[in-house]
Amino acid sequence: MKIAVLGTGSGARAHIARLAGLGHEVHVGTRAPRATLARNEPDMMGTPPFGTWLAGHPGIELHTFADAAARGELVINGIDGRNAVAALSGAARQLEGKTLVDYAVPYVYDPDIEHPWPTPWGVMPTFDPCDSDSLAEQIQRALPATKVVKAFVTQEQETVVDPEAVGGGDHTMFVAGDHADAKRAATGLLTSYGWTDVLDLGPLVAARGMEMYAHLHSAIGFALGFGTRFGIKVVR
Ligand SMILES: NC(=O)c1ccc[n+]([C@@H]2O[C@H](COP(=O)([O-])OP(=O)(O)OC[C@H]3O[C@@H](n4cnc5c(N)ncnc54)[C@H](OP(=O)(O)O)[C@@H]3O)[C@@H](O)[C@H]2O)c1
């Protein structure tokens, strides 16, 4: 299948490598391909430049966001949450009629707030939108002809693409969206990654809970120690 991954961050790279390994034709989207390939410094989290990473993954094509979206039959959104609506709106025509699986978090970095939450990597970001709206719903409103599914967001993407690495795969992944066929497509992708417990949370409004879970995910990560892989299981 032709799958577009919009984004070049560490999460996107996990999907790109796994999808290619599964035999899919992967098209990666970035703002400006030449500028992305020209970068030669790690980012602030120490992630190596995309060009360096890509050199170790032959056969992956890099395009603008819109060109990658045009080539994908299914599209994954890994664009930084604050910029996702604007960037995806620029590819609205290319995304028409397609399933867009969104895993971004609408983080606001370095917030100026009265009661900051100190973390090992600075003050915990806040969310915008939060509680009464979600990034996924904003994307769906901006792209009414696209079928948005929220998924993946409750895990590190390394675990999303390799669930069996945690607890033998016995943990839960969530999907939410307003289009049943798009949720089936996202669930099919998750099954191919190895997920056996995919819980459909219903309409896209449930993305509010999935995005806000990011704070608990971080807190669990701090408690377990940096780099510890973990999952969550809904016991019922
Ligand atoms: N990494 C994970 O495991 C994980 C897990 C759950 C949720 N998330 C969330 O998922 C989202 C993506 O995460 P990620 O780690 O894959 O990547 P990321 O480093 O958060 O974002 C990188 C992508 O955002 C794009 N971007 C940044 N600023 C932009 C702007 N002003 N306009 C347009 N595009 C812009 C970059 O474009 P260029 O390619 O042009 O640089 C790049 O493709 C984030 O919201 C993150 O919080 C990540």
PDB file of N, CA, C and O and ligand atoms in Angstrom, residues 7-12 29-32 36 39 65 78-81 83 87 103-105 107 109 152-153 155-158, ligand 1:
ATOM      1  N   GLY A   7       5.850  14.201   8.345  1.00  0.00           N
ATOM      2  CA  GLY A   7       6.676  14.478   9.502  1.00  0.00           C
ATOM      3  C   GLY A   7       7.997  13.734   9.413  1.00  0.00           C
ATOM      4  O   GLY A   7       8.077  12.649   8.814  1.00  0.00           O
ATOM      5  N   THR A   8       9.008  14.352  10.010  1.00  0.00           N
ATOM      6  CA  THR A   8      10.357  13.766   9.970  1.00  0.00           C
ATOM      7  C   THR A   8      10.931  13.597  11.377  1.00  0.00           C
ATOM      8  O   THR A   8      12.121  13.345  11.535  1.00  0.00           O
ATOM      9  N   GLY A   9      10.087  13.778  12.412  1.00  0.00           N
ATOM     10  CA  GLY A   9      10.537  13.655  13.798  1.00  0.00           C
ATOM     11  C   GLY A   9      10.770  12.201  14.187  1.00  0.00           C
ATOM     12  O   GLY A   9      10.618  11.274  13.376  1.00  0.00           O
ATOM     13  N   SER A  10      11.106  11.996  15.458  1.00  0.00           N
ATOM     14  CA  SER A  10      11.450  10.642  15.898  1.00  0.00           C
ATOM     15  C   SER A  10      10.242   9.711  15.811  1.00  0.00           C
ATOM     16  O   SER A  10      10.387   8.520  15.496  1.00  0.00           O
ATOM     17  N   GLY A  11       9.057  10.229  16.098  1.00  0.00           N
ATOM     18  CA  GLY A  11       7.860   9.394  15.991  1.00  0.00           C
ATOM     19  C   GLY A  11       7.601   8.976  14.557  1.00  0.00           C
ATOM     20  O   GLY A  11       7.319   7.798  14.262  1.00  0.00           O
ATOM     21  N   ALA A  12       7.714   9.945  13.645  1.00  0.00           N
ATOM     22  CA  ALA A  12       7.496   9.651  12.225  1.00  0.00           C
ATOM     23  C   ALA A  12       8.497   8.599  11.746  1.00  0.00           C
ATOM     24  O   ALA A  12       8.141   7.680  10.998  1.00  0.00           O
ATOM     25  N   GLY A  29       6.609  13.328   4.193  1.00  0.00           N
ATOM     26  CA  GLY A  29       6.385  14.751   3.957  1.00  0.00           C
ATOM     27  C   GLY A  29       7.175  15.616   4.926  1.00  0.00           C
ATOM     28  O   GLY A  29       7.290  15.291   6.118  1.00  0.00           O
ATOM     29  N   THR A  30       7.707  16.718   4.408  1.00  0.00           N
ATOM     30  CA  THR A  30       8.442  17.692   5.204  1.00  0.00           C
ATOM     31  C   THR A  30       8.112  19.078   4.632  1.00  0.00           C
ATOM     32  O   THR A  30       7.512  19.173   3.564  1.00  0.00           O
ATOM     33  N   ARG A  31       8.497  20.142   5.357  1.00  0.00           N
ATOM     34  CA  ARG A  31       8.183  21.468   4.805  1.00  0.00           C
ATOM     35  C   ARG A  31       8.909  21.719   3.492  1.00  0.00           C
ATOM     36  O   ARG A  31       8.311  22.075   2.495  1.00  0.00           O
ATOM     37  N   ALA A  32      10.214  21.544   3.518  1.00  0.00           N
ATOM     38  CA  ALA A  32      11.048  21.855   2.348  1.00  0.00           C
ATOM     39  C   ALA A  32      12.112  20.764   2.252  1.00  0.00           C
ATOM     40  O   ALA A  32      13.079  20.781   3.020  1.00  0.00           O
ATOM     41  N   THR A  36      15.475  20.249   4.604  1.00  0.00           N
ATOM     42  CA  THR A  36      15.505  19.142   5.576  1.00  0.00           C
ATOM     43  C   THR A  36      16.761  18.296   5.382  1.00  0.00           C
ATOM     44  O   THR A  36      17.437  17.936   6.349  1.00  0.00           O
ATOM     45  N   ARG A  39      20.091  19.911   6.669  1.00  0.00           N
ATOM     46  CA  ARG A  39      20.379  20.041   8.101  1.00  0.00           C
ATOM     47  C   ARG A  39      21.434  19.025   8.524  1.00  0.00           C
ATOM     48  O   ARG A  39      21.360  17.863   8.123  1.00  0.00           O
ATOM     49  N   PHE A  65       4.949  18.288   2.218  1.00  0.00           N
ATOM     50  CA  PHE A  65       3.771  17.684   2.863  1.00  0.00           C
ATOM     51  C   PHE A  65       2.683  17.376   1.818  1.00  0.00           C
ATOM     52  O   PHE A  65       2.103  16.296   1.802  1.00  0.00           O
ATOM     53  N   GLY A  78       2.338  13.299  11.571  1.00  0.00           N
ATOM     54  CA  GLY A  78       3.340  13.443  12.627  1.00  0.00           C
ATOM     55  C   GLY A  78       3.936  14.840  12.618  1.00  0.00           C
ATOM     56  O   GLY A  78       5.120  15.007  12.890  1.00  0.00           O
ATOM     57  N   ILE A  79       3.107  15.831  12.296  1.00  0.00           N
ATOM     58  CA  ILE A  79       3.563  17.232  12.299  1.00  0.00           C
ATOM     59  C   ILE A  79       3.363  17.790  13.700  1.00  0.00           C
ATOM     60  O   ILE A  79       2.315  17.552  14.328  1.00  0.00           O
ATOM     61  N   ASP A  80       4.357  18.500  14.187  1.00  0.00           N
ATOM     62  CA  ASP A  80       4.303  19.166  15.489  1.00  0.00           C
ATOM     63  C   ASP A  80       2.902  19.749  15.740  1.00  0.00           C
ATOM     64  O   ASP A  80       2.358  20.448  14.876  1.00  0.00           O
ATOM     65  N   GLY A  81       2.344  19.457  16.924  1.00  0.00           N
ATOM     66  CA  GLY A  81       0.947  19.768  17.187  1.00  0.00           C
ATOM     67  C   GLY A  81       0.547  21.226  16.992  1.00  0.00           C
ATOM     68  O   GLY A  81      -0.546  21.521  16.511  1.00  0.00           O
ATOM     69  N   ASN A  83       1.608  23.292  14.897  1.00  0.00           N
ATOM     70  CA  ASN A  83       1.643  23.722  13.495  1.00  0.00           C
ATOM     71  C   ASN A  83       0.863  22.800  12.562  1.00  0.00           C
ATOM     72  O   ASN A  83       0.851  23.014  11.356  1.00  0.00           O
ATOM     73  N   ALA A  87      -0.320  23.472   8.590  1.00  0.00           N
ATOM     74  CA  ALA A  87       0.426  22.706   7.580  1.00  0.00           C
ATOM     75  C   ALA A  87      -0.492  21.755   6.816  1.00  0.00           C
ATOM     76  O   ALA A  87      -0.394  21.637   5.590  1.00  0.00           O
ATOM     77  N   TYR A 103      -1.451  11.565  15.286  1.00  0.00           N
ATOM     78  CA  TYR A 103      -0.932  11.228  16.621  1.00  0.00           C
ATOM     79  C   TYR A 103      -0.325  12.435  17.323  1.00  0.00           C
ATOM     80  O   TYR A 103       0.329  12.293  18.366  1.00  0.00           O
ATOM     81  N   ALA A 104      -0.528  13.625  16.798  1.00  0.00           N
ATOM     82  CA  ALA A 104       0.131  14.806  17.379  1.00  0.00           C
ATOM     83  C   ALA A 104      -0.540  15.244  18.686  1.00  0.00           C
ATOM     84  O   ALA A 104      -1.713  14.985  18.932  1.00  0.00           O
ATOM     85  N   VAL A 105       0.257  15.918  19.510  1.00  0.00           N
ATOM     86  CA  VAL A 105      -0.219  16.483  20.776  1.00  0.00           C
ATOM     87  C   VAL A 105      -0.133  18.001  20.659  1.00  0.00           C
ATOM     88  O   VAL A 105       0.898  18.528  20.245  1.00  0.00           O
ATOM     89  N   TYR A 107       0.868  20.494  22.156  1.00  0.00           N
ATOM     90  CA  TYR A 107       1.696  21.046  23.220  1.00  0.00           C
ATOM     91  C   TYR A 107       2.013  22.519  22.959  1.00  0.00           C
ATOM     92  O   TYR A 107       2.333  22.906  21.837  1.00  0.00           O
ATOM     93  N   TYR A 109       4.920  24.801  24.240  1.00  0.00           N
ATOM     94  CA  TYR A 109       6.193  24.672  24.951  1.00  0.00           C
ATOM     95  C   TYR A 109       6.537  25.959  25.699  1.00  0.00           C
ATOM     96  O   TYR A 109       6.106  27.047  25.311  1.00  0.00           O
ATOM     97  N   PHE A 152      -2.563   6.150  18.161  1.00  0.00           N
ATOM     98  CA  PHE A 152      -1.114   6.097  18.445  1.00  0.00           C
ATOM     99  C   PHE A 152      -0.672   7.007  19.592  1.00  0.00           C
ATOM    100  O   PHE A 152       0.411   6.812  20.141  1.00  0.00           O
ATOM    101  N   VAL A 153      -1.457   8.039  19.916  1.00  0.00           N
ATOM    102  CA  VAL A 153      -0.962   9.161  20.711  1.00  0.00           C
ATOM    103  C   VAL A 153      -0.662   8.784  22.160  1.00  0.00           C
ATOM    104  O   VAL A 153       0.062   9.499  22.852  1.00  0.00           O
ATOM    105  N   GLN A 155       1.109   6.351  23.311  1.00  0.00           N
ATOM    106  CA  GLN A 155       2.329   5.551  23.454  1.00  0.00           C
ATOM    107  C   GLN A 155       3.482   6.280  22.790  1.00  0.00           C
ATOM    108  O   GLN A 155       3.283   7.081  21.879  1.00  0.00           O
ATOM    109  N   GLU A 156       4.717   5.903  23.195  1.00  0.00           N
ATOM    110  CA  GLU A 156       5.873   6.278  22.380  1.00  0.00           C
ATOM    111  C   GLU A 156       5.710   5.555  21.041  1.00  0.00           C
ATOM    112  O   GLU A 156       5.275   4.404  20.995  1.00  0.00           O
ATOM    113  N   GLN A 157       6.096   6.214  19.975  1.00  0.00           N
ATOM    114  CA  GLN A 157       5.852   5.598  18.662  1.00  0.00           C
ATOM    115  C   GLN A 157       6.687   4.329  18.458  1.00  0.00           C
ATOM    116  O   GLN A 157       6.313   3.442  17.699  1.00  0.00           O
ATOM    117  N   GLU A 158       7.830   4.225  19.153  1.00  0.00           N
ATOM    118  CA  GLU A 158       8.621   2.981  19.065  1.00  0.00           C
ATOM    119  C   GLU A 158       7.793   1.806  19.575  1.00  0.00           C
ATOM    120  O   GLU A 158       7.937   0.686  19.097  1.00  0.00           O
TER     121      GLU A 158
HETATM  122  N1  LIG B   1       7.525  10.879  19.262  1.00  0.00           N
HETATM  123  C1  LIG B   1       6.551  10.202  19.863  1.00  0.00           C
HETATM  124  O1  LIG B   1       6.720   9.039  20.240  1.00  0.00           O
HETATM  125  C2  LIG B   1       5.228  10.848  20.102  1.00  0.00           C
HETATM  126  C3  LIG B   1       4.285  10.163  20.857  1.00  0.00           C
HETATM  127  C4  LIG B   1       3.020  10.717  21.028  1.00  0.00           C
HETATM  128  C5  LIG B   1       2.759  11.953  20.472  1.00  0.00           C
HETATM  129  N2  LIG B   1       3.714  12.643  19.782  1.00  0.00           N
HETATM  130  C6  LIG B   1       3.369  13.941  19.210  1.00  0.00           C
HETATM  131  O2  LIG B   1       3.314  13.796  17.786  1.00  0.00           O
HETATM  132  C7  LIG B   1       3.766  14.977  17.133  1.00  0.00           C
HETATM  133  C8  LIG B   1       4.934  14.630  16.238  1.00  0.00           C
HETATM  134  O3  LIG B   1       5.950  14.075  17.013  1.00  0.00           O
HETATM  135  P1  LIG B   1       7.341  13.606  16.373  1.00  0.00           P
HETATM  136  O4  LIG B   1       8.182  13.222  17.525  1.00  0.00           O
HETATM  137  O5  LIG B   1       7.113  12.601  15.304  1.00  0.00           O
HETATM  138  O6  LIG B   1       7.902  14.921  15.637  1.00  0.00           O
HETATM  139  P2  LIG B   1       8.170  16.434  16.138  1.00  0.00           P
HETATM  140  O7  LIG B   1       9.644  16.584  16.305  1.00  0.00           O
HETATM  141  O8  LIG B   1       7.311  16.799  17.270  1.00  0.00           O
HETATM  142  O9  LIG B   1       7.688  17.280  14.853  1.00  0.00           O
HETATM  143  C9  LIG B   1       8.447  17.246  13.710  1.00  0.00           C
HETATM  144  C10 LIG B   1       7.638  17.621  12.499  1.00  0.00           C
HETATM  145  O10 LIG B   1       6.907  18.841  12.705  1.00  0.00           O
HETATM  146  C11 LIG B   1       7.148  19.706  11.583  1.00  0.00           C
HETATM  147  N3  LIG B   1       7.077  21.117  11.952  1.00  0.00           N
HETATM  148  C12 LIG B   1       7.710  21.736  12.985  1.00  0.00           C
HETATM  149  N4  LIG B   1       7.442  23.059  12.963  1.00  0.00           N
HETATM  150  C13 LIG B   1       6.638  23.276  11.888  1.00  0.00           C
HETATM  151  C14 LIG B   1       6.032  24.430  11.326  1.00  0.00           C
HETATM  152  N5  LIG B   1       6.201  25.656  11.859  1.00  0.00           N
HETATM  153  N6  LIG B   1       5.254  24.269  10.235  1.00  0.00           N
HETATM  154  C15 LIG B   1       5.079  23.047   9.673  1.00  0.00           C
HETATM  155  N7  LIG B   1       5.633  21.927  10.154  1.00  0.00           N
HETATM  156  C16 LIG B   1       6.401  22.034  11.248  1.00  0.00           C
HETATM  157  C17 LIG B   1       8.563  19.361  11.137  1.00  0.00           C
HETATM  158  O11 LIG B   1       8.718  19.733   9.777  1.00  0.00           O
HETATM  159  P3  LIG B   1      10.102  19.520   8.985  1.00  0.00           P
HETATM  160  O12 LIG B   1      10.095  18.082   8.560  1.00  0.00           O
HETATM  161  O13 LIG B   1      10.016  20.461   7.868  1.00  0.00           O
HETATM  162  O14 LIG B   1      11.198  19.823   9.967  1.00  0.00           O
HETATM  163  C18 LIG B   1       8.616  17.856  11.353  1.00  0.00           C
HETATM  164  O15 LIG B   1       8.175  17.153  10.207  1.00  0.00           O
HETATM  165  C19 LIG B   1       4.086  15.958  18.270  1.00  0.00           C
HETATM  166  O16 LIG B   1       2.941  16.739  18.506  1.00  0.00           O
HETATM  167  C20 LIG B   1       4.379  15.057  19.449  1.00  0.00           C
HETATM  168  O17 LIG B   1       4.151  15.701  20.676  1.00  0.00           O
HETATM  169  C21 LIG B   1       4.926  12.103  19.568  1.00  0.00           C
END
